[in-house]
Amino acid sequence: MKGWEFTGTHQPLKIVEKPDPVAKPGYVVLKTLAGGLCHSDVSALDIESWMGSFNVPVIMGHEVCGRIVEIGEGVEGYEIGDIVAVCPMYAKDGTTPGYTRDGGYGTMTTAPVEQLVKVPAGLPPYKAAAATDAGATSYHAVCTVGGVKPGMKVGIIGVGGLGQFGVRTAVVKGCEVHVATRKPSAQALALSLGAKEAKPSITDFADKNLDVIIDFAGGGKTTADALNTVKQYGKVVLVGMATDTATIYTYSMIFKELTFMGSQGSTTKDLQECLDLLASGELDPEIHTCKFDEIGEGIEKLRAGEVSGRLVCVYDD
């Protein structure tokens, strides 16, 4: 097998050849069909504090869709040839694809059975790969943590790779969605996804009595603005990590009796429900594809902010 290996911060990924993986108990071996490229991988390459999350050297890529080619002892409910998506969270042994075990930037990878979700028939692998992180993470933030219900007024901050999933998910769930993003192109995208309004700042919706605000930007001020804008007894969910600090107005927290929660990753249930939405056509995010040899170039495009939506490597089947 081949893969793009991560060895440390400020070191470029390099293509390596390794022996094909073997299925250990509780695991399957996958032929990678699609592997998503994520901005967090750029952060790991550029920011030293990310190193504690990795077991290097490791083949990067935590967004994986593949075909099962080998099944380990004790794995039930799956067969050779099944196409599966891999939830990158909550492995029993604590491993994570692309971080502590080889992931989706490789032509083959492995996954424990508890992280597997069967891909609905007819759904392209590149969409399933994008669902494993951006899709399911957004679904988890909006539905599981945010608890949105039909008829709610929902604010979304940011319409990037995750935010676009979040906007459409809230719309599909029957919510009135108000989107904050500075880019005119992103505002147009939000409206095309079914948002009622799109404006530069979440504070532009201070008179809308928003029940829930999901901050996919995490820019510090965006979080503070969300807490100042959400209605009395409302909820703010923080997903984005553009900065690691935010200064909040505590009076808003206290006198409005707000709920402020973080949201990380997803569960296999979130991933399954996101895959079902994609298969139904109700969720159809902007996704761009590349080939295996172009992963390094794709990382540079992410670093330069040249990718709208999500970028996914598609492998030859």
XYZ file of C-alpha atoms in Angstrom, residues 1-6 16-21 27-28 30 32 55-62 64 86 95-112 115:
45
model
C 0.000 0.000 0.000
C 0.960 3.643 -0.446
C 0.118 6.627 1.687
C 0.914 10.234 2.538
C 2.791 10.052 5.843
C 2.880 12.690 8.580
C 5.631 6.078 1.521
C 5.143 2.391 0.724
C 4.209 -0.004 3.519
C 3.073 -3.621 3.772
C -0.654 -4.099 3.301
C -2.456 -4.073 6.672
C -11.073 -4.893 12.899
C -11.598 -4.908 9.145
C -10.435 -1.507 3.827
C -9.787 3.095 0.415
C 1.333 8.833 17.023
C 3.936 9.534 14.332
C 4.821 8.443 11.776
C 1.242 7.951 10.595
C -0.603 8.139 7.301
C -2.993 11.077 7.639
C -6.680 11.239 6.773
C -9.572 10.865 9.219
C -12.605 7.482 5.170
C -15.679 5.163 9.214
C -7.320 4.948 18.157
C -8.308 7.490 15.514
C -7.757 7.164 11.746
C -5.114 9.547 10.482
C -3.973 10.368 14.010
C -2.973 7.222 15.881
C -3.508 4.632 13.148
C -3.048 4.924 9.388
C -5.964 6.697 7.718
C -7.590 7.775 4.508
C -4.563 9.322 2.787
C -3.513 5.722 2.183
C -4.641 3.304 -0.503
C -5.599 0.869 2.280
C -6.543 1.361 5.912
C -8.178 -0.421 8.851
C -11.097 0.267 11.166
C -12.667 -1.330 14.252
C -16.682 2.709 13.921
